[in-house]
Short mmCIF file of C-alpha atoms and ligand atoms in Angstrom, two decimals:
data_model
loop_
_atom_site.label_atom_id
_atom_site.label_comp_id
_atom_site.label_asym_id
_atom_site.label_seq_id
_atom_site.Cartn_x
_atom_site.Cartn_y
_atom_site.Cartn_z
CA ASP A 1 -49.77 -9.04 21.38
CA PRO A 2 -47.28 -11.94 21.20
CA ASP A 3 -44.46 -9.15 22.15
CA ARG A 4 -46.41 -8.88 25.72
CA GLN A 5 -45.91 -12.54 26.54
CA LEU A 6 -42.84 -13.67 28.09
CA LYS A 7 -43.68 -17.40 27.45
CA GLY A 8 -40.99 -18.98 25.47
CA LYS A 9 -38.61 -16.05 25.59
CA VAL A 10 -35.28 -15.48 26.10
CA ALA A 11 -33.69 -12.51 28.20
CA VAL A 12 -30.67 -10.50 29.63
CA VAL A 13 -30.69 -8.89 32.74
CA THR A 14 -27.44 -7.09 33.70
CA GLY A 15 -26.49 -6.98 37.23
CA GLY A 16 -28.65 -9.69 37.92
CA ALA A 17 -26.55 -11.46 40.68
CA LYS A 18 -28.20 -9.62 43.40
CA GLY A 19 -30.65 -7.19 44.64
CA ILE A 20 -33.25 -5.87 42.32
CA GLY A 21 -31.65 -7.56 38.80
CA TYR A 22 -32.17 -10.43 40.95
CA ALA A 23 -35.63 -9.83 41.35
CA ILE A 24 -36.29 -9.01 38.37
CA VAL A 25 -34.62 -12.78 36.90
CA ASP A 26 -36.75 -14.34 39.66
CA ASN A 27 -40.19 -13.40 37.95
CA LEU A 28 -39.14 -13.75 34.76
CA LEU A 29 -38.80 -17.21 35.36
CA ASN A 30 -42.36 -16.83 37.46
CA ASN A 31 -44.01 -15.75 34.02
CA GLU A 32 -42.93 -18.42 31.95
CA VAL A 33 -39.92 -17.25 30.32
CA LYS A 34 -37.28 -19.40 29.03
CA THR A 35 -34.81 -18.62 29.45
CA VAL A 36 -32.34 -15.55 31.77
CA ILE A 37 -28.90 -14.84 30.96
CA ILE A 38 -27.34 -13.16 34.18
CA VAL A 39 -24.72 -10.61 33.09
CA ASP A 40 -23.06 -9.35 36.43
CA LYS A 41 -18.93 -8.62 37.09
CA ASN A 42 -19.72 -10.54 40.78
CA ARG A 43 -18.57 -13.47 39.92
CA ALA A 44 -18.94 -15.97 43.47
CA ARG A 45 -22.74 -13.97 43.75
CA GLY A 46 -23.72 -14.85 39.67
CA LEU A 47 -23.14 -18.34 40.11
CA LYS A 48 -24.93 -18.72 43.33
CA ALA A 49 -27.15 -16.54 41.83
CA GLU A 50 -27.10 -19.41 38.99
CA GLU A 51 -27.55 -22.27 41.51
CA GLN A 52 -30.53 -20.74 42.99
CA LEU A 53 -32.32 -20.38 40.32
CA ASN A 54 -31.49 -23.33 39.04
CA CYS A 55 -32.79 -25.00 41.74
CA LYS A 56 -36.10 -22.90 42.62
CA HIS A 57 -37.48 -23.41 38.70
CA GLY A 58 -35.72 -25.51 37.31
CA GLY A 59 -34.27 -26.91 33.71
CA ASN A 60 -31.03 -24.88 33.71
CA ARG A 61 -33.37 -21.41 32.56
CA THR A 62 -30.72 -19.18 34.52
CA VAL A 63 -27.46 -18.59 33.38
CA PHE A 64 -24.47 -16.87 34.29
CA ILE A 65 -22.20 -15.50 32.39
CA TYR A 66 -18.93 -13.58 34.17
CA GLY A 67 -18.71 -9.77 32.97
CA ASP A 68 -18.10 -6.04 33.45
CA ILE A 69 -20.54 -3.81 30.87
CA THR A 70 -18.27 -0.72 31.23
CA LYS A 71 -15.47 -3.28 29.58
CA HIS A 72 -16.82 -6.38 28.50
CA LEU A 73 -19.80 -5.67 25.39
CA ASP A 74 -17.63 -6.94 22.85
CA ARG A 75 -17.07 -10.19 24.01
CA VAL A 76 -20.36 -10.75 26.29
CA SER A 77 -22.97 -9.59 23.33
CA GLU A 78 -21.14 -12.05 20.94
CA GLN A 79 -20.85 -15.02 23.02
CA ILE A 80 -24.72 -14.36 23.66
CA PHE A 81 -25.48 -13.65 20.17
CA GLN A 82 -23.66 -16.17 18.98
CA CYS A 83 -26.02 -18.88 21.07
CA TYR A 84 -28.93 -17.37 21.55
CA GLY A 85 -29.72 -14.93 18.60
CA CYS A 86 -30.74 -10.77 19.16
CA VAL A 87 -33.00 -12.22 22.36
CA ASP A 88 -36.11 -11.13 23.35
CA ILE A 89 -34.89 -8.50 25.32
CA LEU A 90 -32.61 -6.83 27.87
CA VAL A 91 -33.11 -5.43 30.86
CA ASN A 92 -30.05 -2.76 31.91
CA ASN A 93 -30.07 -3.17 35.38
CA ALA A 94 -26.49 -3.22 36.59
CA GLY A 95 -25.25 0.24 38.76
CA ILE A 96 -23.62 2.04 41.41
CA LEU A 97 -24.08 4.27 43.67
CA ASN A 98 -20.80 6.10 44.57
CA GLU A 99 -20.72 9.83 45.14
CA TYR A 100 -16.80 9.54 45.70
CA ASP A 101 -16.50 8.50 42.19
CA PRO A 102 -17.94 10.43 39.35
CA LYS A 103 -16.27 9.04 36.39
CA LYS A 104 -17.32 5.40 37.25
CA THR A 105 -20.63 6.64 38.05
CA ILE A 106 -21.08 8.03 34.40
CA GLU A 107 -19.33 4.87 33.24
CA THR A 108 -21.30 2.55 34.41
CA ASN A 109 -24.76 3.73 34.94
CA ALA A 110 -24.74 6.12 32.37
CA MET A 111 -22.21 4.74 29.49
CA ALA A 112 -22.06 1.64 29.57
CA THR A 113 -25.85 1.05 29.99
CA VAL A 114 -26.24 3.39 26.39
CA LEU A 115 -23.21 0.94 24.70
CA TRP A 116 -25.22 -2.35 25.70
CA ALA A 117 -28.75 -0.30 24.61
CA ASP A 118 -27.32 0.88 21.12
CA ARG A 119 -25.48 -2.67 20.61
CA PHE A 120 -29.11 -4.91 21.62
CA TYR A 121 -31.12 -2.63 20.03
CA ASN A 122 -29.15 -2.82 16.72
CA CYS A 123 -29.02 -6.44 16.45
CA MET A 124 -33.24 -6.64 17.71
CA ARG A 125 -34.31 -4.20 14.98
CA LYS A 126 -36.86 -5.00 12.21
CA ASP A 127 -35.72 -2.47 9.59
CA TRP A 128 -31.76 -4.17 9.77
CA GLY A 129 -33.29 -8.05 10.14
CA GLY A 130 -33.97 -8.62 13.67
CA LYS A 131 -37.56 -9.46 14.64
CA GLY A 132 -37.83 -6.57 16.99
CA GLY A 133 -37.26 -7.42 20.59
CA THR A 134 -38.15 -5.09 24.04
CA ILE A 135 -35.36 -3.15 26.10
CA ILE A 136 -35.96 -2.66 30.21
CA ASN A 137 -33.76 0.54 31.86
CA ILE A 138 -33.14 0.24 35.46
CA ALA A 139 -33.62 4.68 35.36
CA SER A 140 -34.26 6.09 39.63
CA ILE A 141 -36.78 8.13 41.22
CA SER A 142 -33.58 10.20 41.11
CA ALA A 143 -34.08 11.13 37.30
CA TYR A 144 -37.72 12.23 37.94
CA MET A 145 -36.54 14.25 41.70
CA SER A 146 -35.05 18.04 42.51
CA ASP A 147 -32.85 17.50 46.20
CA PRO A 148 -29.64 18.23 46.57
CA PHE A 149 -28.93 14.40 47.34
CA LEU A 150 -26.38 12.05 45.32
CA TYR A 151 -26.47 14.65 42.15
CA PHE A 152 -23.34 12.27 40.07
CA TYR A 153 -25.73 9.25 40.77
CA LYS A 154 -28.78 11.47 39.58
CA ALA A 155 -26.82 13.23 36.47
CA SER A 156 -26.29 9.43 35.16
CA LYS A 157 -30.03 8.64 35.89
CA PHE A 158 -31.14 11.29 34.07
CA ALA A 159 -29.12 10.23 31.06
CA VAL A 160 -30.80 6.32 31.66
CA LEU A 161 -34.51 8.63 31.11
CA GLY A 162 -32.98 10.54 27.75
CA LEU A 163 -32.00 7.64 26.03
CA THR A 164 -35.27 5.99 27.10
CA LEU A 165 -37.39 9.35 26.43
CA GLY A 166 -35.67 9.43 22.63
CA MET A 167 -34.72 5.71 22.07
CA GLY A 168 -37.78 4.32 22.89
CA HIS A 169 -39.71 7.24 21.09
CA GLU A 170 -42.76 6.13 19.07
CA TYR A 171 -40.93 7.61 16.16
CA ASN A 172 -38.19 5.09 16.07
CA TYR A 173 -40.42 2.29 17.58
CA LEU A 174 -42.67 2.23 13.87
CA SER A 175 -39.54 1.59 12.06
CA SER A 176 -37.05 -0.56 14.72
CA GLY A 177 -40.09 -2.49 15.76
CA VAL A 178 -38.06 -2.19 19.64
CA ARG A 179 -40.09 -1.10 22.53
CA MET A 180 -37.54 0.63 25.56
CA PHE A 181 -39.47 1.62 28.26
CA ALA A 182 -37.65 2.96 32.11
CA ILE A 183 -38.29 2.06 36.01
CA CYS A 184 -37.31 4.75 37.93
CA PRO A 185 -37.78 2.99 41.21
CA GLY A 186 -37.59 4.78 44.89
CA LEU A 187 -35.68 3.74 47.85
CA THR A 188 -34.90 -0.46 47.64
CA ARG A 189 -33.43 -2.75 50.21
CA THR A 190 -30.65 -4.04 48.61
CA ASP A 191 -26.97 -4.27 49.09
CA LEU A 192 -26.42 -0.37 46.96
CA THR A 193 -28.43 1.02 49.86
CA LEU A 194 -26.40 0.04 52.69
CA SER A 195 -22.75 0.96 50.84
CA GLN A 196 -20.75 3.13 52.64
CA GLN A 197 -20.22 5.48 49.86
CA MET A 198 -23.21 6.65 49.39
CA THR A 199 -23.29 10.03 49.51
CA VAL A 200 -20.63 13.18 50.63
CA ASP A 201 -19.86 12.91 54.04
CA GLU A 202 -21.41 16.63 54.93
CA GLN A 203 -24.47 15.62 53.57
CA VAL A 204 -24.41 12.36 55.86
CA GLU A 205 -26.76 13.42 58.43
CA VAL A 206 -29.34 15.30 56.55
CA PHE A 207 -29.60 12.60 54.13
CA SER A 208 -29.57 10.23 56.32
CA ARG A 209 -32.72 11.79 58.42
CA PHE A 210 -34.33 11.97 54.18
CA THR A 211 -33.73 8.58 53.82
CA GLU A 212 -35.53 7.16 57.14
CA VAL A 213 -39.01 9.56 56.82
CA ALA A 214 -39.08 8.21 53.10
CA LEU A 215 -40.55 4.97 51.71
CA TRP A 216 -39.13 2.27 51.40
CA GLN A 217 -39.87 -0.86 49.47
CA SER A 218 -38.64 -4.53 48.63
CA ALA A 219 -36.79 -5.71 45.38
CA ASN A 220 -39.06 -8.24 44.74
CA HIS A 221 -41.71 -5.64 44.77
CA VAL A 222 -39.73 -3.44 42.01
CA GLY A 223 -39.32 -7.09 40.08
CA GLU A 224 -43.16 -7.55 39.89
CA VAL A 225 -43.96 -4.60 38.67
CA ALA A 226 -41.03 -5.26 35.37
CA VAL A 227 -43.53 -8.70 34.95
CA LEU A 228 -46.05 -6.34 34.90
CA LEU A 229 -44.80 -3.56 32.88
CA PHE A 230 -43.71 -5.52 30.27
CA ARG A 231 -47.65 -6.70 29.79
CA THR A 232 -48.29 -3.66 29.35
CA ALA A 233 -46.30 -0.25 28.66
CA SER A 234 -46.40 1.64 25.44
CA THR A 235 -42.45 2.03 23.84
CA GLY A 236 -40.71 5.50 25.23
CA THR A 237 -42.29 5.65 28.41
CA ALA A 238 -40.92 5.73 32.64
CA TYR A 239 -42.76 4.51 35.44
CA THR A 240 -41.89 5.56 38.83
CA VAL A 241 -42.65 2.65 41.76
CA VAL A 242 -42.24 3.83 45.24
CA GLY A 243 -42.90 2.53 48.35
CA GLY A 244 -44.40 -0.67 47.67
CA ALA A 245 -47.22 0.94 45.97
CA PRO A 246 -48.01 -0.03 42.14
CA PRO A 247 -46.41 1.81 38.93
CA VAL A 248 -47.35 5.18 38.39
CA GLU A 249 -46.48 7.01 34.82
CA SER A 250 -43.97 9.83 35.26
CA PRO A 251 -45.07 12.95 33.98
CA ASP A 252 -45.14 14.06 30.57
CA ARG A 253 -42.39 16.37 28.83
CA GLU A 254 -42.93 17.60 25.80
CA ASN A 255 -43.38 15.86 23.34
CA THR A 256 -42.90 16.00 20.10
CA THR A 257 -45.37 13.82 18.44
CA VAL A 258 -44.95 11.09 16.04
CA ASP A 259 -47.89 13.08 13.84
CA PHE A 260 -46.00 16.14 14.11
CA ILE A 261 -42.93 13.90 13.16
CA LEU A 262 -44.45 12.40 9.90
CA SER A 263 -45.79 15.88 8.54
CA LEU A 264 -42.76 17.73 8.41
N1 NAI B 1 -31.50 0.17 45.70
C1 NAI B 1 -32.08 1.25 44.75
O1 NAI B 1 -33.03 1.36 46.59
C2 NAI B 1 -32.57 1.49 44.04
C3 NAI B 1 -31.43 1.29 42.99
N2 NAI B 1 -31.79 1.75 41.25
C4 NAI B 1 -31.28 1.19 40.34
O2 NAI B 1 -31.30 -0.62 40.40
C5 NAI B 1 -30.31 -0.82 39.71
C6 NAI B 1 -29.75 -2.44 40.84
O3 NAI B 1 -29.16 -1.65 41.78
P1 NAI B 1 -29.68 -2.75 43.51
O4 NAI B 1 -30.70 -3.88 42.92
O5 NAI B 1 -30.22 -1.48 44.16
O6 NAI B 1 -27.88 -2.52 43.51
P2 NAI B 1 -26.56 -4.04 43.99
O7 NAI B 1 -26.02 -3.17 44.68
O8 NAI B 1 -27.97 -4.22 45.12
O9 NAI B 1 -27.06 -5.06 42.66
C7 NAI B 1 -26.23 -4.70 42.13
C8 NAI B 1 -25.75 -5.08 40.47
O10 NAI B 1 -25.13 -4.84 39.65
C9 NAI B 1 -24.08 -6.12 39.19
N3 NAI B 1 -22.34 -4.90 39.03
C10 NAI B 1 -22.58 -3.44 39.05
N4 NAI B 1 -21.42 -3.07 38.23
C11 NAI B 1 -21.54 -2.96 37.41
C12 NAI B 1 -20.57 -3.85 36.37
N5 NAI B 1 -19.64 -2.21 35.91
N6 NAI B 1 -20.72 -4.71 36.05
C13 NAI B 1 -21.62 -6.07 35.82
N7 NAI B 1 -22.04 -6.05 36.64
C14 NAI B 1 -22.37 -4.93 37.76
C15 NAI B 1 -22.97 -5.56 40.91
O11 NAI B 1 -22.33 -6.42 40.92
C16 NAI B 1 -24.55 -6.51 41.37
O12 NAI B 1 -25.00 -7.61 41.51
C17 NAI B 1 -29.30 0.08 39.56
O13 NAI B 1 -29.23 0.76 38.64
C18 NAI B 1 -29.30 0.95 40.85
O14 NAI B 1 -28.72 2.09 40.40
C19 NAI B 1 -32.98 2.85 41.27
C20 NAI B 1 -33.61 2.85 42.47
C21 NAI B 1 -33.55 2.90 43.81
C1 LIG B 2 -32.52 11.15 46.38
C2 LIG B 2 -33.50 9.34 45.87
C3 LIG B 2 -33.14 8.27 45.86
C4 LIG B 2 -33.80 7.43 44.99
C5 LIG B 2 -33.39 5.60 45.05
C6 LIG B 2 -31.95 5.61 44.27
O1 LIG B 2 -32.03 5.27 43.23
C7 LIG B 2 -30.78 5.11 45.14
C8 LIG B 2 -30.92 5.39 46.63
C9 LIG B 2 -29.62 4.86 47.03
C10 LIG B 2 -29.50 5.47 48.39
C11 LIG B 2 -29.73 5.23 49.41
C12 LIG B 2 -29.16 4.76 50.44
C13 LIG B 2 -29.84 5.31 51.56
C14 LIG B 2 -29.18 4.85 53.12
C15 LIG B 2 -30.06 4.78 54.37
O2 LIG B 2 -30.70 3.31 54.91
C16 LIG B 2 -29.65 5.78 55.38
O3 LIG B 2 -29.72 5.09 56.37
C17 LIG B 2 -27.89 5.93 54.82
C18 LIG B 2 -26.87 6.66 56.11
C19 LIG B 2 -25.83 7.88 54.69
C20 LIG B 2 -24.77 7.15 54.75
O4 LIG B 2 -24.18 7.23 53.88
O5 LIG B 2 -23.88 6.14 56.04
#
């Protein structure tokens, strides 16, 4: 299936200046993607990532565009569509963890992810004149766990999962040709998991004990899994990736099947 081959494709990765996003960019470039556009609000890290990746992979295949996903969707998407068309792949990865700022958490992780998905979906969709494509949303194991921690973050990641199961549903894929799936990583060593405002003060002790016994993994593992899933994942699905193990398709939620919808 040519839609599942990375060779020659153009991808956009939000929050690709470091952490999981950077690892996804690096792995896409390792697998013959033509160009990856990093959109990030950290200008210094974005420029450094562009330089490092162009040095490693050559050919000016990495392009950094400065942008805050909560503020600059119009400017950045217009610039991208003008230079590269609707692109083949969007990785909605940028996200924050700050339990002391629920509004910013929802605006960044949920609202911006929804709006970026909507903008690229509409450009890519075949029934509106596009050529199809793939949207990968980075949610979290937090969207599948029932635990007392990081509840605003959890709310934002449930939204990402809901978006993926709904917009990416096979029924929509049949007309749009836009595949959408989610990756739900467990604890991954990045700057996000070093942040000082990760959880409310009263939970710091118990949360620390939890993170000491939980399984951890490298960002590069998530990057490798993103490439694997690009080749194998069906639309409207979500995969957990925990402790460096292979991805596991997340438990089914009740699914109104396409056959049923079409029989109405
Ligand atoms: N590190 C972990 O344990 C896990 C992380 N995730 C998710 O993976 C994604 C990436 O996280 P990490 O790499 O760990 O974080 P990170 O903090 O290392 O990197 C996040 C990147 O996103 C950028 N970013 C943040 N807000 C932005 C905005 N408004 N506009 C543009 N760029 C923005 C940052 O500048 C940074 O370069 C997030 O969505 C996070 O929720 C999911 C599960 C586990
Ligand atoms: C609860 C499920 C987590 C799912 C993974 C995810 O999406 C986000 C994880 C975010 C943070 C993890 C932080 C781990 C921190 C440990 O290094 C610990 O030592 C921090 C102690 C608490 C503190 O606030 O200092």
